[in-house]
Short mmCIF file of C-alpha atoms and ligand atoms in Angstrom, two decimals:
data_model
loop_
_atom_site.label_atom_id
_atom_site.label_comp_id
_atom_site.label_asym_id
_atom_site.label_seq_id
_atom_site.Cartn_x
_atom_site.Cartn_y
_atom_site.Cartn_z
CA UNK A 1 -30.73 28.73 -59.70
CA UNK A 2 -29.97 29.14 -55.81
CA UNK A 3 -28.86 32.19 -54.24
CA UNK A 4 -25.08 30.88 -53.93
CA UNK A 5 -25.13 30.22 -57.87
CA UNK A 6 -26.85 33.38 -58.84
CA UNK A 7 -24.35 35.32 -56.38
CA UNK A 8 -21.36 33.66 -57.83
CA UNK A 9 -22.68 33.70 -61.45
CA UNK A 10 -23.24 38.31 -61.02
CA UNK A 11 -19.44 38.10 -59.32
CA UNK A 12 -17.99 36.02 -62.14
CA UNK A 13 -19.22 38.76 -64.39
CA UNK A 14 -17.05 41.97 -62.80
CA UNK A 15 -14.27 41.19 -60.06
CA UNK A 16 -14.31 37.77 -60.52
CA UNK A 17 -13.59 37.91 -64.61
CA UNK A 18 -10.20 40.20 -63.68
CA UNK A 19 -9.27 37.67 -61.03
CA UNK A 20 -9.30 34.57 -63.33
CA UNK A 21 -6.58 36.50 -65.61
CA UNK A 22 -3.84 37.82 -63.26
CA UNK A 23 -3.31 38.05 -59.38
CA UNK A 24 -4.60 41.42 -59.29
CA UNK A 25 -6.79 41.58 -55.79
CA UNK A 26 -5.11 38.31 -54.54
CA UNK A 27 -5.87 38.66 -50.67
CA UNK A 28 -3.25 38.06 -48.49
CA UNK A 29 -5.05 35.25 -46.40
CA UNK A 30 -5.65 33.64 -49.62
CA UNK A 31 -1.86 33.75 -50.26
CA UNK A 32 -1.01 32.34 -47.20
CA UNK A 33 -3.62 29.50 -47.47
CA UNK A 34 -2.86 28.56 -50.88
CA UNK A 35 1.10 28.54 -50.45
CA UNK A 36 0.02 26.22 -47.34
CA UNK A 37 -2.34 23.92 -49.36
CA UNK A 38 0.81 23.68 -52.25
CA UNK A 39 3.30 22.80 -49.57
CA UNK A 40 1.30 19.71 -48.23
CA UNK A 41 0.25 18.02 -51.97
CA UNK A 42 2.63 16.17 -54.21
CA UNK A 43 1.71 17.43 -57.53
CA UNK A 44 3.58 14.75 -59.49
CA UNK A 45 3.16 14.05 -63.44
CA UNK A 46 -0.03 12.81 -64.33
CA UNK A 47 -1.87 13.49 -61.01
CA UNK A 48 -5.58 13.99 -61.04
CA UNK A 49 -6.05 17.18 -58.92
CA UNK A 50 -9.26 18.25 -58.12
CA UNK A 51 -10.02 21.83 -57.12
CA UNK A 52 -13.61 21.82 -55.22
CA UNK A 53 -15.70 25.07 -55.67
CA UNK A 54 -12.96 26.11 -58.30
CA UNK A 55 -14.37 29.69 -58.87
CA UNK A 56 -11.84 31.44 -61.60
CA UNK A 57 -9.67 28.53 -61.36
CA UNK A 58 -7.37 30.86 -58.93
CA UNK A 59 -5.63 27.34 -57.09
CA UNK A 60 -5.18 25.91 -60.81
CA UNK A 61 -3.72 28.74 -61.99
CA UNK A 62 -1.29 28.66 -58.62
CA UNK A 63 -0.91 24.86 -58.46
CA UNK A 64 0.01 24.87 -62.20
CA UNK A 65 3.23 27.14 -61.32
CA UNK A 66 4.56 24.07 -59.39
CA UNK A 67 3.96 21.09 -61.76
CA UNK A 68 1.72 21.66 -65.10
CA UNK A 69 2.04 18.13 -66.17
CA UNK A 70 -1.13 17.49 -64.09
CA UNK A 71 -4.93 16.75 -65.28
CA UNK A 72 -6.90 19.53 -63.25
CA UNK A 73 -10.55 18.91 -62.37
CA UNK A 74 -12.71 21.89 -61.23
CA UNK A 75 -15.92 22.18 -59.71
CA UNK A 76 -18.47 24.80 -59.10
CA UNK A 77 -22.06 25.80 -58.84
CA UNK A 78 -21.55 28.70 -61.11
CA UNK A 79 -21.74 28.22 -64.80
CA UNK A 80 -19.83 32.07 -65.19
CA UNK A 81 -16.51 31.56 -62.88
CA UNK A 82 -16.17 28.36 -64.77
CA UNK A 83 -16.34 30.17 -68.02
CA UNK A 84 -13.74 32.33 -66.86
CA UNK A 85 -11.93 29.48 -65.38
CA UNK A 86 -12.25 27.43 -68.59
CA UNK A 87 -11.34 30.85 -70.28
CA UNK A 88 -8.10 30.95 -68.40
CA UNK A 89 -6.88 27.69 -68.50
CA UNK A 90 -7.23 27.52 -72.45
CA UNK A 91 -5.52 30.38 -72.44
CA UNK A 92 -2.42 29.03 -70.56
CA UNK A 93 -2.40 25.62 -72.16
CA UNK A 94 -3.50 23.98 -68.75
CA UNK A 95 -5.01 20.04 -68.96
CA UNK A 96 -8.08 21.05 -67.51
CA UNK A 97 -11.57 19.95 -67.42
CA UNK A 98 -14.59 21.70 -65.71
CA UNK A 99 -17.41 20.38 -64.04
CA UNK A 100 -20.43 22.42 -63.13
CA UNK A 101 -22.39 21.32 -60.03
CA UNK A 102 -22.95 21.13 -56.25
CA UNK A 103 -19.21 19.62 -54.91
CA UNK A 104 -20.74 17.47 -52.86
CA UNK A 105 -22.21 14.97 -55.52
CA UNK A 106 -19.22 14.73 -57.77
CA UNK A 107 -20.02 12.94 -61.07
CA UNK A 108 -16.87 11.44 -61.32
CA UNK A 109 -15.81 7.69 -60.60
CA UNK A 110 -14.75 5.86 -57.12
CA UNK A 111 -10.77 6.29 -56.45
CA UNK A 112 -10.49 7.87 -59.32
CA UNK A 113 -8.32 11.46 -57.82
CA UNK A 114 -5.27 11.68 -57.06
CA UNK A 115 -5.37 14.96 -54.79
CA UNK A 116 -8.51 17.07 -53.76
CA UNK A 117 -7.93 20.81 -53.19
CA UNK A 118 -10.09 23.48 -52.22
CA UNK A 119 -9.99 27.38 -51.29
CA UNK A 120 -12.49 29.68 -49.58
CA UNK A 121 -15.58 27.26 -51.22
CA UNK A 122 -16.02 24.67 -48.04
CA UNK A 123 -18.25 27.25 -45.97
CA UNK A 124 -20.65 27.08 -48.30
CA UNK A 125 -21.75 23.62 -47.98
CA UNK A 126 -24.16 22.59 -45.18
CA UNK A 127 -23.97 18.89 -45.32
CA UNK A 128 -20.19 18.33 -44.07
CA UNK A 129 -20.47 14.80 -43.75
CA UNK A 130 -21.86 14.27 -47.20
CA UNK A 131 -19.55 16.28 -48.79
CA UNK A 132 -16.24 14.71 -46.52
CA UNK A 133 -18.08 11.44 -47.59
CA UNK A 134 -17.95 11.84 -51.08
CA UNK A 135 -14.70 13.27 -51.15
CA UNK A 136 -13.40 10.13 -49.56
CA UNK A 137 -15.10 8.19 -52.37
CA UNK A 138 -13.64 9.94 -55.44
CA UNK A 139 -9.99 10.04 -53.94
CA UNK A 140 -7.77 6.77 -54.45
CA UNK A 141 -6.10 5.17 -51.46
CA UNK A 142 -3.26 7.59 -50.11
CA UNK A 143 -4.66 10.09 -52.09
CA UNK A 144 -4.22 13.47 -50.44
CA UNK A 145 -7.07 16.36 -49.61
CA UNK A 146 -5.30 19.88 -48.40
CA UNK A 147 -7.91 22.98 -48.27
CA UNK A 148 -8.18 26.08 -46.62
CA UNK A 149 -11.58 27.98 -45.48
CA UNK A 150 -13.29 30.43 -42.99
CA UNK A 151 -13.92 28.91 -39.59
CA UNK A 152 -15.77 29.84 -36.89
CA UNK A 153 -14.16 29.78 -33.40
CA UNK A 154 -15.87 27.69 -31.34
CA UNK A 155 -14.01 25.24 -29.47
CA UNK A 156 -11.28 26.51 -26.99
CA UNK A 157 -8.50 24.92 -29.06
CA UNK A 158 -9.03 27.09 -31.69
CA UNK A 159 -9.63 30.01 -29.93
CA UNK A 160 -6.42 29.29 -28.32
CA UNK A 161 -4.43 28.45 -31.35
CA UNK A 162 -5.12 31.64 -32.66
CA UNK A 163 -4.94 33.55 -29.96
CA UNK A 164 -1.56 32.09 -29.87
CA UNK A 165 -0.66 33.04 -33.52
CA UNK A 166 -1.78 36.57 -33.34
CA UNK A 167 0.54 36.80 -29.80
CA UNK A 168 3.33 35.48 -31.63
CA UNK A 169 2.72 37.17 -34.93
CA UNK A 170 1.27 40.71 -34.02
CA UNK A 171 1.88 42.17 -37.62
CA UNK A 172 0.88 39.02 -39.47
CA UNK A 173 -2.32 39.53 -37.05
CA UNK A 174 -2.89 43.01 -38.47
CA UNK A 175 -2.09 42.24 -41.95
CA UNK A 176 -4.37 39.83 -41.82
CA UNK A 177 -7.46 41.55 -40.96
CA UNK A 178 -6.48 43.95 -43.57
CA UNK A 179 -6.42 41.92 -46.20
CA UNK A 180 -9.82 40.38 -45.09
CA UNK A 181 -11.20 44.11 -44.79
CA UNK A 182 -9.50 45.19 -47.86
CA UNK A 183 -11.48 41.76 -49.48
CA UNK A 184 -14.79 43.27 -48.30
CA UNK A 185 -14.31 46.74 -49.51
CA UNK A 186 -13.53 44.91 -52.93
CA UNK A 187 -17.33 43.50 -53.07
CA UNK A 188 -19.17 45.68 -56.02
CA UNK A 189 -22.12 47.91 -54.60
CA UNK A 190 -24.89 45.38 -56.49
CA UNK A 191 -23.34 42.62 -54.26
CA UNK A 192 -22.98 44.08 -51.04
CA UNK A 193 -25.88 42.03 -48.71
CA UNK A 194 -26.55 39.72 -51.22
CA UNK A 195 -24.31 37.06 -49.89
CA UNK A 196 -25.19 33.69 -49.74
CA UNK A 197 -25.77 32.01 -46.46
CA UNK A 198 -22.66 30.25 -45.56
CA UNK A 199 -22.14 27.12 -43.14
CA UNK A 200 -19.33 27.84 -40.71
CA UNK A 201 -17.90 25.46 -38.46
CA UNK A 202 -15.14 25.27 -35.84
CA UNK A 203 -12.04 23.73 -37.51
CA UNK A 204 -11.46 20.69 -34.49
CA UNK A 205 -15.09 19.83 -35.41
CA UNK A 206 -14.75 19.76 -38.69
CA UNK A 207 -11.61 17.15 -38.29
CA UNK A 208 -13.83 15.32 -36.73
CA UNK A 209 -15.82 14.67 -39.42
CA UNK A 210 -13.19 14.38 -42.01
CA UNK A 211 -11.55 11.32 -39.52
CA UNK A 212 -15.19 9.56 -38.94
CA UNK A 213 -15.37 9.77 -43.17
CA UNK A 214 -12.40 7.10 -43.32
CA UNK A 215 -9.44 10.01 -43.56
CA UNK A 216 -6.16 9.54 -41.32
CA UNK A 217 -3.52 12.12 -40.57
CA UNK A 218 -6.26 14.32 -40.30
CA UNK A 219 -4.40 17.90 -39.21
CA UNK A 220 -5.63 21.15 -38.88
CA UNK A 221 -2.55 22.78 -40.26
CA UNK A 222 -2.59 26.04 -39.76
CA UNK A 223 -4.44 28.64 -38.50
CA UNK A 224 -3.69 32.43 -39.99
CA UNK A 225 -6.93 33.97 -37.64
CA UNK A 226 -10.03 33.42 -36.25
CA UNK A 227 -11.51 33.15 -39.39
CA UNK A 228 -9.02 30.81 -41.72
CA UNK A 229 -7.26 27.82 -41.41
CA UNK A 230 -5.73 25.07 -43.58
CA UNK A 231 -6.81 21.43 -43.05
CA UNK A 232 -5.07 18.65 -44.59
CA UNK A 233 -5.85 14.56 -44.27
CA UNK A 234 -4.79 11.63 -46.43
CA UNK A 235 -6.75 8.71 -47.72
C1 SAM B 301 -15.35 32.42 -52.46
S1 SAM B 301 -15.38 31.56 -53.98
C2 SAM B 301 -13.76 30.82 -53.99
C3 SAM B 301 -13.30 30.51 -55.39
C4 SAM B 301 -11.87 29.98 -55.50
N1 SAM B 301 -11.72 28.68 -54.92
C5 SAM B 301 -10.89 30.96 -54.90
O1 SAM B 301 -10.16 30.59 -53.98
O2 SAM B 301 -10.83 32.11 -55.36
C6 SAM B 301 -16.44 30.18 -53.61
C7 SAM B 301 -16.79 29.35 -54.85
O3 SAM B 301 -17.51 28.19 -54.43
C8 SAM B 301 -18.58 27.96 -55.34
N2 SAM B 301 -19.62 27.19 -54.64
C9 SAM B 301 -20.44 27.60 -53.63
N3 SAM B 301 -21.21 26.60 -53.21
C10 SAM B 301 -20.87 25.52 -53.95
C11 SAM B 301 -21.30 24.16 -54.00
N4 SAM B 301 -22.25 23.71 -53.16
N5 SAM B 301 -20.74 23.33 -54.89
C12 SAM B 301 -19.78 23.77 -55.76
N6 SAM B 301 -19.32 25.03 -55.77
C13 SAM B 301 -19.85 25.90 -54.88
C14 SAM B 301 -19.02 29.36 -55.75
O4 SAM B 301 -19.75 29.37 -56.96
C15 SAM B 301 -17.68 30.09 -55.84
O5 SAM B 301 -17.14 30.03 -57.13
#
């Protein structure tokens, strides 16, 4: 087990297991992504969603308040927030299956997803281009990808964009980093400093790499603060 499965497998076990079941602790950037992420996919009857680094299933349990005649996919590294995403979804009477293993070798056939979704979970893979890659592969043709993540800001556009938003949006701005805060405070004692090394990337880079994988329309959507934006592309 690596650290990032052994750190998600102890948080499935305490705040995670609450978080599966209701939207108690829902951060606000979260919100915002998520509501962004729904807005941009067509979540028609019968779609094959899948949800990379699913952890409790919280974008199922969203996505399924839109259209719950879908077939919902998730992935993760961690065999305890799929429990409690399995857990969840049974629970609800979702059309769900679970997968557990790295997101960026998905056992799952060429073209064969409709719509690939993903929140907070990108960050923690190193090998963008393999991942993009492979999430390319599984999708069919005009399928859609929509996800939101932490960035780093590295490139002036970025900085700029959010500079931009935080001008124009001073209490968003501060409600953000609240919410982000109050999502630290949240972490249990045993986890604090335990967190897994994470792969951050500036978001203008990382559309870089989603276009040279074969996507078009490649957009970086939105951008909440420094630290998370949506991105959204189509096959
Ligand atoms: C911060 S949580 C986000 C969970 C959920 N998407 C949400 O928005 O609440 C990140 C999730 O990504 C999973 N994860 C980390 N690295 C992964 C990898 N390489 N492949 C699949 N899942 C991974 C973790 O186990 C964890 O459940």
């Amino acid at each position: 087990m690596d650290d990032t499965e052994e750190y998600f497998d102890r948080w499935s076990k305490g705040i995670g297991k609450e978080e599966s079941e209701s939207d108690r602790g829902f951060p606000l950037f979260l919100r915002w992504g998520i509501d962004e992420i729904i807005s941009r996919i067509r979540l028609i009857d019968g779609s094959v969603v899948l949800d990379l680094g699913t952890g409790g299933g919280t974008l199922i349990f969203q996505m399924v308040k839109v259209n719950k005649k879908c077939k919902f996919i998730g992935i993760d590294i961690s065999k305890g927030q799929l429990d409690n995403a399995r857990k969840g979804c049974r629970k609800e009477g979702i059309d769900s299956r679970f997968i557990q293993g790295p997101m960026d070798d998905i056992p799952m056939e060429s073209e064969s997803v409709d719509i690939v979704v993903s929140s907070a979970a990108v960050h923690h893979v190193e090998d963008k281009r393999k991942l993009f890659s492979e999430i390319h592969r599984v999708l069919r043709k005009g399928g859609m990808l929509a996800f939101a993540d932490y960035f780093e800001v590295a490139g002036k556009r970025f900085r700029e964009q959010v500079d931009d938003c935080r001008r124009r949006h001073p209490e968003s701005a501060k409600a953000f980093s609240r919410s982000i805060q109050d999502t630290e405070d949240q972490i249990p004692d045993d986890l604090k400093g335990t967190h897994p090394r994470e792969y951050h990337v500036d978001p203008y880079e990382l559309a870089g790499i989603i276009r040279d994988s074969g996507f078009r329309k490649v957009e970086v959507v939105k951008s909440f603060d420094a630290f998370f934006a949506v991105l959204s592309a189509e096959k």
